[in-house]
Coordinates of C-alpha atoms in Angstrom, one line a residue:
X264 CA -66.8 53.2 44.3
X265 CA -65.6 49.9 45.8
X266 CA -68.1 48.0 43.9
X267 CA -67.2 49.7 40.4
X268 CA -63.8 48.8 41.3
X269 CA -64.7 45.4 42.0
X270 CA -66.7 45.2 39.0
X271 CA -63.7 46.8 36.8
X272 CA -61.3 43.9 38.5
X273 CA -63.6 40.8 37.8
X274 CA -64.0 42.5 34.0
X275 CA -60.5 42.2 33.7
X276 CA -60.0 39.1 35.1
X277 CA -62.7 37.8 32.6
X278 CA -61.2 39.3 29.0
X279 CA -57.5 37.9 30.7
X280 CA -58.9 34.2 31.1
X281 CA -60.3 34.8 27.4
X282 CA -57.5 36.0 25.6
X283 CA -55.3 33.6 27.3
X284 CA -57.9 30.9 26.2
X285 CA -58.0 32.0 22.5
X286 CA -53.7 32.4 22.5
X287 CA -53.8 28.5 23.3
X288 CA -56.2 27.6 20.9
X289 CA -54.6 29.7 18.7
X290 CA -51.3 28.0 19.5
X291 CA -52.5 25.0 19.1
X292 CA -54.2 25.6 15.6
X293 CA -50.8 27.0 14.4
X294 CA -49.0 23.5 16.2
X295 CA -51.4 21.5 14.3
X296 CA -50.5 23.3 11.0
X297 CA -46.9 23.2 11.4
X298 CA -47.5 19.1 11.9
X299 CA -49.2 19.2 9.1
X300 CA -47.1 21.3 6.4
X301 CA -44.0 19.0 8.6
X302 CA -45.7 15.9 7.6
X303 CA -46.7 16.8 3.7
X304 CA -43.3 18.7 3.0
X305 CA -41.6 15.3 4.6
X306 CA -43.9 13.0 2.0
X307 CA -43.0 15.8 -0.5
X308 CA -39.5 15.2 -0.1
X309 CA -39.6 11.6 0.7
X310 CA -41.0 11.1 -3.1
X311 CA -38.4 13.0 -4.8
X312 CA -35.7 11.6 -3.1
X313 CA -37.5 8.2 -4.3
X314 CA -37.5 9.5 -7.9
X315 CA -33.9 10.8 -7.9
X316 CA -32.9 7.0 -7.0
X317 CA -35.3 6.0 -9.8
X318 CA -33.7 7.9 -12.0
X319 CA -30.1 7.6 -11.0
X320 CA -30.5 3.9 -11.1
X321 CA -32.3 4.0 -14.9
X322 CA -29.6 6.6 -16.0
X323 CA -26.7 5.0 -18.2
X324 CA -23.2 5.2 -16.4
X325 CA -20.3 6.6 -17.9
X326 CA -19.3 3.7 -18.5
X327 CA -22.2 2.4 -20.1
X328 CA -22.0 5.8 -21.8
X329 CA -18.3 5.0 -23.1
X330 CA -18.9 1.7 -24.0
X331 CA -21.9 2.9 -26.5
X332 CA -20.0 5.4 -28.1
X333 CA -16.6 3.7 -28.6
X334 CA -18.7 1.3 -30.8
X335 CA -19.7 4.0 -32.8
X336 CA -16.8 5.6 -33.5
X337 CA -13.7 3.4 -31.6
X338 CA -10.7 6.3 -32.9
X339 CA -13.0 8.5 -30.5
X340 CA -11.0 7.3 -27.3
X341 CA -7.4 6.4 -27.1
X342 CA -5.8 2.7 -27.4
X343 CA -5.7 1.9 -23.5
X344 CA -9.6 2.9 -23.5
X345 CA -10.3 0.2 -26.1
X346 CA -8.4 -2.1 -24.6
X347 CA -10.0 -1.9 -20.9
X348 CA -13.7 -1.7 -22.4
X349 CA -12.8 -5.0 -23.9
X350 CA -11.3 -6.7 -21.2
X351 CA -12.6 -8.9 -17.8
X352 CA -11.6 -6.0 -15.5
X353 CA -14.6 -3.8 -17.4
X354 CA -16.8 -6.7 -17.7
X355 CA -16.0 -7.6 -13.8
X356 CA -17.2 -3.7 -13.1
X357 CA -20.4 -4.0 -14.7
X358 CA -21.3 -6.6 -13.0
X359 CA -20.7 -5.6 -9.6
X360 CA -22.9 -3.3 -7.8
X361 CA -19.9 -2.5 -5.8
X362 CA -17.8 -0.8 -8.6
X363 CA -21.3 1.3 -9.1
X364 CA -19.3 4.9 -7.6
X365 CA -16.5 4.2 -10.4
X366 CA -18.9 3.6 -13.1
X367 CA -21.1 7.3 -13.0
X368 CA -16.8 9.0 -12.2
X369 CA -17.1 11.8 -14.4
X370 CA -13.0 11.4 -15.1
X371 CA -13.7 7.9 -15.3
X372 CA -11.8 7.7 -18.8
X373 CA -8.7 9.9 -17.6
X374 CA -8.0 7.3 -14.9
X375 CA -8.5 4.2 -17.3
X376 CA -6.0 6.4 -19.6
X377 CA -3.4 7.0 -16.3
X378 CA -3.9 3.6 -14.6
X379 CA -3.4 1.7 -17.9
X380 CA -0.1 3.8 -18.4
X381 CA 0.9 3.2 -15.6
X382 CA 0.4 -0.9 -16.1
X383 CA 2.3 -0.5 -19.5
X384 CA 5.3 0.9 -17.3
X385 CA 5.1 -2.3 -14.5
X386 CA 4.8 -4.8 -17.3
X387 CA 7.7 -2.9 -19.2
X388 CA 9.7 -3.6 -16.1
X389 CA 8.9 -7.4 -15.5
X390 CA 9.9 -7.9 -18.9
X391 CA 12.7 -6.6 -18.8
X392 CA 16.0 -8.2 -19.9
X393 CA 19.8 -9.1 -18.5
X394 CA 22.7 -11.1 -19.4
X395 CA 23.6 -13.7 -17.0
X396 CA 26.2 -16.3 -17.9
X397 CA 26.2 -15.1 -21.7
X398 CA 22.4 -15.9 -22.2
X399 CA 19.8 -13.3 -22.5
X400 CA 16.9 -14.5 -19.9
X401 CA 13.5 -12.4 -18.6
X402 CA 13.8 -10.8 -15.6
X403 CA 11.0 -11.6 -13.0
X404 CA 9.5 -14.2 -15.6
X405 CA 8.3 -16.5 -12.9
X406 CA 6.6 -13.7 -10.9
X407 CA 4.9 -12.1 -14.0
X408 CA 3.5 -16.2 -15.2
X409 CA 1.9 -16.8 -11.8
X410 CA -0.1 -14.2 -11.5
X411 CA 2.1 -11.6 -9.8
X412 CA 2.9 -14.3 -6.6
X413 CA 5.3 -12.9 -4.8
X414 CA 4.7 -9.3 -5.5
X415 CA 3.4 -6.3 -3.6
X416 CA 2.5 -2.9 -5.0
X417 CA 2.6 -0.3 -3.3
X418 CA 0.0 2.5 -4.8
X419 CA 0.8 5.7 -3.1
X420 CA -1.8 8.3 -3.0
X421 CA -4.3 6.2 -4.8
X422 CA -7.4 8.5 -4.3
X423 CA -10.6 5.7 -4.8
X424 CA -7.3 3.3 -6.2
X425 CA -8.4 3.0 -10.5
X426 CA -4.6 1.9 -10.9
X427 CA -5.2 -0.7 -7.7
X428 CA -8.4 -2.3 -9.4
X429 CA -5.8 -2.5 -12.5
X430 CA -3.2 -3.7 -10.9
X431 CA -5.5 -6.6 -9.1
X432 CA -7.0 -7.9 -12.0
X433 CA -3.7 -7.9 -13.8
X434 CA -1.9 -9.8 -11.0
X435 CA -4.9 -11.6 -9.4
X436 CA -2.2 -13.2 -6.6
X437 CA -0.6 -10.1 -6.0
X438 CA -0.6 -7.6 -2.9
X439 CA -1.6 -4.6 -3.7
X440 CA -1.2 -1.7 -0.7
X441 CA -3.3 1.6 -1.5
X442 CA -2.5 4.8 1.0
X443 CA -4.5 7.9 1.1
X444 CA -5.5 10.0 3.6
X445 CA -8.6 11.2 1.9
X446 CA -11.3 10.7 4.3
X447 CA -13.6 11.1 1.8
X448 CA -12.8 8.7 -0.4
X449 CA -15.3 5.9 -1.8
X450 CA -13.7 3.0 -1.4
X451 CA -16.5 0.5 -1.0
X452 CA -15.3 -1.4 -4.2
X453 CA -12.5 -2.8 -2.4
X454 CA -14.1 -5.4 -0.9
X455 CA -14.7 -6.8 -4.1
X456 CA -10.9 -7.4 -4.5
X457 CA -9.6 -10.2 -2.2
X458 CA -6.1 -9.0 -2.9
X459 CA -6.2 -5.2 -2.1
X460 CA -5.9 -3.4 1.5
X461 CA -6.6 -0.1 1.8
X462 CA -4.9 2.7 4.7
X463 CA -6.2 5.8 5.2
X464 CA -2.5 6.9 6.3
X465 CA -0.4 10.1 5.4
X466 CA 2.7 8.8 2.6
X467 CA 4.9 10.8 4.6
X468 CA 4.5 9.5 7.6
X469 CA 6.1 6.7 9.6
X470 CA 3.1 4.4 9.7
X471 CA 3.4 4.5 5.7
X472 CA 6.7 3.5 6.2
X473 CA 6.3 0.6 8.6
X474 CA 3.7 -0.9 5.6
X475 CA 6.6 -0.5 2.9
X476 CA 8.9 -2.4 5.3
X477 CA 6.5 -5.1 6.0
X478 CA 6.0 -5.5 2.3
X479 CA 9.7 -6.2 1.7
X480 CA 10.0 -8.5 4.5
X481 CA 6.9 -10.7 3.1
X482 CA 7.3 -10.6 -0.6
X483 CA 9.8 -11.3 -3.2
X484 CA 9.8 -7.8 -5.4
X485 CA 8.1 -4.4 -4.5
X486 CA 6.7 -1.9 -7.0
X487 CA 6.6 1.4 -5.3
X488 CA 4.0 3.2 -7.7
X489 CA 2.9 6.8 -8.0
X490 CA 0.6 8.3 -11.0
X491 CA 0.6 11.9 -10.7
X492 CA 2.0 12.6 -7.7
X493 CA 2.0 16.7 -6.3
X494 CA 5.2 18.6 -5.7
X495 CA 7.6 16.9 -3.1
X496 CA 5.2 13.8 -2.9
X497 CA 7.6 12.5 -5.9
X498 CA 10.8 12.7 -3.6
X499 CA 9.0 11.0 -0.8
X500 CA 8.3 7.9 -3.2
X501 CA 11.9 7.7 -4.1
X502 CA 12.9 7.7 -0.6
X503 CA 10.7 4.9 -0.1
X504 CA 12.1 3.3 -3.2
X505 CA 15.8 3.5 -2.3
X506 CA 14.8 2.3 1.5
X507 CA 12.9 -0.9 0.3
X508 CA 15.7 -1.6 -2.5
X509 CA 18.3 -1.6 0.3
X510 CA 16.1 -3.7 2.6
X511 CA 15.8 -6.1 -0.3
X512 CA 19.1 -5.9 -2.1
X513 CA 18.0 -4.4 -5.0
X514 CA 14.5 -6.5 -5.7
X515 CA 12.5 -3.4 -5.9
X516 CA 11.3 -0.9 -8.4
X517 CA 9.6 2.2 -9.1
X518 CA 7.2 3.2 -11.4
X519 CA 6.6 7.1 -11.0
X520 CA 4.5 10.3 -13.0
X521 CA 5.4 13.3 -11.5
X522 CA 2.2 16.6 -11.6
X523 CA 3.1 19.9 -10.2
X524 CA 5.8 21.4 -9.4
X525 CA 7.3 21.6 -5.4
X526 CA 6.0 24.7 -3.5
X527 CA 8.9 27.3 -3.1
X528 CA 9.0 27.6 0.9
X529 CA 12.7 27.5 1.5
X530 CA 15.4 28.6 -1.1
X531 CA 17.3 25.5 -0.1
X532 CA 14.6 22.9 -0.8
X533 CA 15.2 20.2 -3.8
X534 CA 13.2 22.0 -6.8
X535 CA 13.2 25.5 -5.4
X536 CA 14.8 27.0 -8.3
X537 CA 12.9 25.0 -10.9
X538 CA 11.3 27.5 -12.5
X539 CA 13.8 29.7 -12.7
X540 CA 15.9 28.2 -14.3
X541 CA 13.3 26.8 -17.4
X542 CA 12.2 30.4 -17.7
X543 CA 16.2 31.0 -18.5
X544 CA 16.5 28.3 -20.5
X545 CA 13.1 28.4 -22.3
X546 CA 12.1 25.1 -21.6
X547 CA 9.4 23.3 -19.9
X548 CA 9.0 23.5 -16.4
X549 CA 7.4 20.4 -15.8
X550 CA 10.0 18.4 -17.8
X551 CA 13.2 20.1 -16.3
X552 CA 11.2 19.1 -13.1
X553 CA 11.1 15.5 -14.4
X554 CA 14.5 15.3 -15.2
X555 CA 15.9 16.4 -12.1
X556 CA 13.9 13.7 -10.8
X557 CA 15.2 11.5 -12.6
X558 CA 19.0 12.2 -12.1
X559 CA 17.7 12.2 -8.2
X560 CA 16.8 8.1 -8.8
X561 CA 19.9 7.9 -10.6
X562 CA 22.1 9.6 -7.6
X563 CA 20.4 6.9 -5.1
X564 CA 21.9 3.9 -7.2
X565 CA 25.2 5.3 -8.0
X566 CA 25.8 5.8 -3.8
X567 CA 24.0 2.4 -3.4
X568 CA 26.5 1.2 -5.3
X569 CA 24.8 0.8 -9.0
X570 CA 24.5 2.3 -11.6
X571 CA 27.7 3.5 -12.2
X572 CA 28.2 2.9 -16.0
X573 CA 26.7 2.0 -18.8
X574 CA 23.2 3.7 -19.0
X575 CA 21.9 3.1 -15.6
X576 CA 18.6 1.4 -14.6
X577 CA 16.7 5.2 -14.6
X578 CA 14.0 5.5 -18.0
X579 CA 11.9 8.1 -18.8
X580 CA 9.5 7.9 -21.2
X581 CA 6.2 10.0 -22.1
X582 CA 3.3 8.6 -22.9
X583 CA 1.1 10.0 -26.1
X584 CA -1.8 7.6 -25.2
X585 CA -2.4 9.6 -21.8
X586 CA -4.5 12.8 -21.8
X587 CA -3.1 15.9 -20.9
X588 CA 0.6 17.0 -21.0
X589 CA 1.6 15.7 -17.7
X590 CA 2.3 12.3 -19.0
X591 CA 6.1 11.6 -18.7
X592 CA 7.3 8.2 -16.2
X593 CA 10.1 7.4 -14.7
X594 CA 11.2 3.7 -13.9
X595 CA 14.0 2.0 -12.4
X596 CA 14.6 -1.2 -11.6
X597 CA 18.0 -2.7 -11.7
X598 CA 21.8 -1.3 -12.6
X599 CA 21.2 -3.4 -15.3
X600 CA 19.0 -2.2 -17.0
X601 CA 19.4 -1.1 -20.7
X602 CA 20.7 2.4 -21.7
X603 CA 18.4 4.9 -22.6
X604 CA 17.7 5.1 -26.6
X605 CA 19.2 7.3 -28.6
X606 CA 16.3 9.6 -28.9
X607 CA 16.0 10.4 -25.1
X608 CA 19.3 10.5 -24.6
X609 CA 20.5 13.5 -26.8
X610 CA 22.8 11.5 -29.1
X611 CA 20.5 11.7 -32.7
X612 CA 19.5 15.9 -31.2
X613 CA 18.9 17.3 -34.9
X614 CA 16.2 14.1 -35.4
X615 CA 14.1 14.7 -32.7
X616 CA 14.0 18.7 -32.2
X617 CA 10.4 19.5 -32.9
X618 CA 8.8 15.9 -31.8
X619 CA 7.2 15.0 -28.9
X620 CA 9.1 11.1 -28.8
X621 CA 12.4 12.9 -27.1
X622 CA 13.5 15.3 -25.1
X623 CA 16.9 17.6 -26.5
X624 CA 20.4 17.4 -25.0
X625 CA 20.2 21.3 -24.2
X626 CA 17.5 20.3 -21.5
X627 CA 19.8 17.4 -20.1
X628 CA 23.1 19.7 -19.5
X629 CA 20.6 22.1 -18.2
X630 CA 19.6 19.2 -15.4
X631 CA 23.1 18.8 -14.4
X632 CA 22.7 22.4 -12.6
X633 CA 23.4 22.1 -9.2
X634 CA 21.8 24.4 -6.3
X635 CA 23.9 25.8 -4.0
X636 CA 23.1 26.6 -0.9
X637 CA 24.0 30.0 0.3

């Protein structure tokens, strides 16, 4: 009996050290395998990753894209998209690996429609003319001849910043400021402009406003500019406006397009009632949002002591060349600015019910609303 069981225990012991053998070859078979599929899938994907660069790098831009089919058919795209394929900014883009993100942008025409707009607006202003001494002269001549010396733009809520490359090759000595706080945002191709800085900064913060004072204190006019700018974003420009314009005595201006409408958190809050009120009145919402923006810009002049008659330095105009229906901007500049024409001002209302150049007098009594605050 003791030998059997003595027999039985080394039998054991045997098949134990065998199967233990044949797990680790096993093991190590598998291991070997696993390196192996590891190694081919890597190569695998290693190649396809190579062709994907092959063929992003072979496959034409959107730009390119544009380019080729504005010559076929140049009504196809708007007048600001003709104009940019033909000028040095586009040429400058296609040449530069570094603009290579904003040439495959899907929206990449959108943006040359908004940021060209929005150009249109600045130059508008510069150009603009007063009476001084009995003899019309241009306002802001010398800084517009030079090359934009002198000024600083302040793009707020640029994204990747179309309207900033604009902007810098339209006024090559120009400072141009562009603030997001995207932290995705591509914005490799501003190292290709010598006169741009980007922040990665919140607009409604105080860091955002220690740049806008620094701007006025270095430079002789300040654009504060805002293309489609969400909900109370719009207010926050015009509060930097009216604080740079004091800083400065007046050499400031802004160029703004409102987008969507405030969010309705507080009953008391500038816009709340908005919608309310163009569902009573059967009117737009995002116009009657426009135009008590506008009579917001004009409020800031008339207590900063412009502005009080004539027309007031506040414009707004739409612009039929942009896409889309959010296309209306408002400028001001200067209490002496012209008055606004007769077809956005309600006087000449039976000519323009019906067109898209001019907004009706019904809309403009319905801005003077005031919200009170109960």
């Amino acid at each position: 009996i003791t030998n059997r069981v003595a027999s039985d225990a080394l039998l054991a012991g045997f098949w134990s050290a065998q199967s233990q053998t044949r797990g680790l070859e096993t093991v190590e078979k598998a291991s070997d395998e696993r390196v192996r599929m590891s190694s081919r899938h890597r190569h695998v994907r290693e190649e396809e990753e190579d062709a994907k660069k092959k063929h992003h790098a072979t496959k034409k831009t959107k730009l390119e894209y544009t380019i080729a089919r504005c010559r076929e058919n140049p009504r196809r795209y708007s007048p600001y998209v003709r104009e940019f394929l033909r000028s040095n900014a586009c040429k400058e883009m296609r040449e530069n690996a570094l603009f290579d993100s904003w040439m495959r942008k899907s929206s990449l025409v959108k943006e040359i429609e908004e940021a060209t707009a929005c150009l249109k607006q600045i130059e508008r202003v510069l150009m603009k003319k007063k009476k001084k001494r009995g003899v019309l002269i241009e306002e802001e001549e010398a800084l517009r001849s030079n090359g934009g010396e002198g000024l600083t733009f302040v793009d707020l809520c640029s994204g990747k910043g179309f309207l900033s490359i604009a902007l810098s090759f339209a006024f090559p000595n120009a400072r141009v400021e562009m603030m997001d706080r995207d932290e995705s945002a591509n914005v490799e191709h501003v190292e290709a402009m010598k006169n741009v800085t980007f922040r990665r900064v919140d607009v409604t913060s105080e860091e955002c406003e220690k740049i806008v004072e620094d701007a006025a204190n270095t430079s002789k006019f300040v654009f504060i500019c805002g293309v489609h700018l969400c909900g109370d974003l719009s207010r926050v420009a015009i509060r930097l406006w009216r604080n740079v314009r004091r800083r400065m005595d007046g050499r400031a201006a802004i160029v703004l397009s409102p987008c969507c409408l405030p969010q309705r958190r507080r009953h008391d809050a500038f816009g709340f009632h908005v919608k309310d009120q163009a569902r009573a009145l059967k009117v737009d919402n995002y116009r009657l949002w426009c135009i008590f923006l506008s009579l917001e810009m004009r409020r800031c002049l008339m207590e900063d002591g412009g502005g009080g008659g004539g027309g007031g330095g506040v414009h707004m105009v739409q612009d039929e060349f942009m896409s889309g229906v959010k296309n209306t901007f408002l400028t001001c500049c200067c209490a002496e600015c012209p008055p606004l024409p007769a077809v956005c001002s309600g006087e000449s209302e039976s000519k323009t019910n019906g067109n898209k150049a001019g907004i009706s007098a019904s809309i403009l009594q319905a801005s003077r609303w005031k919200i009170s605050r109960t």
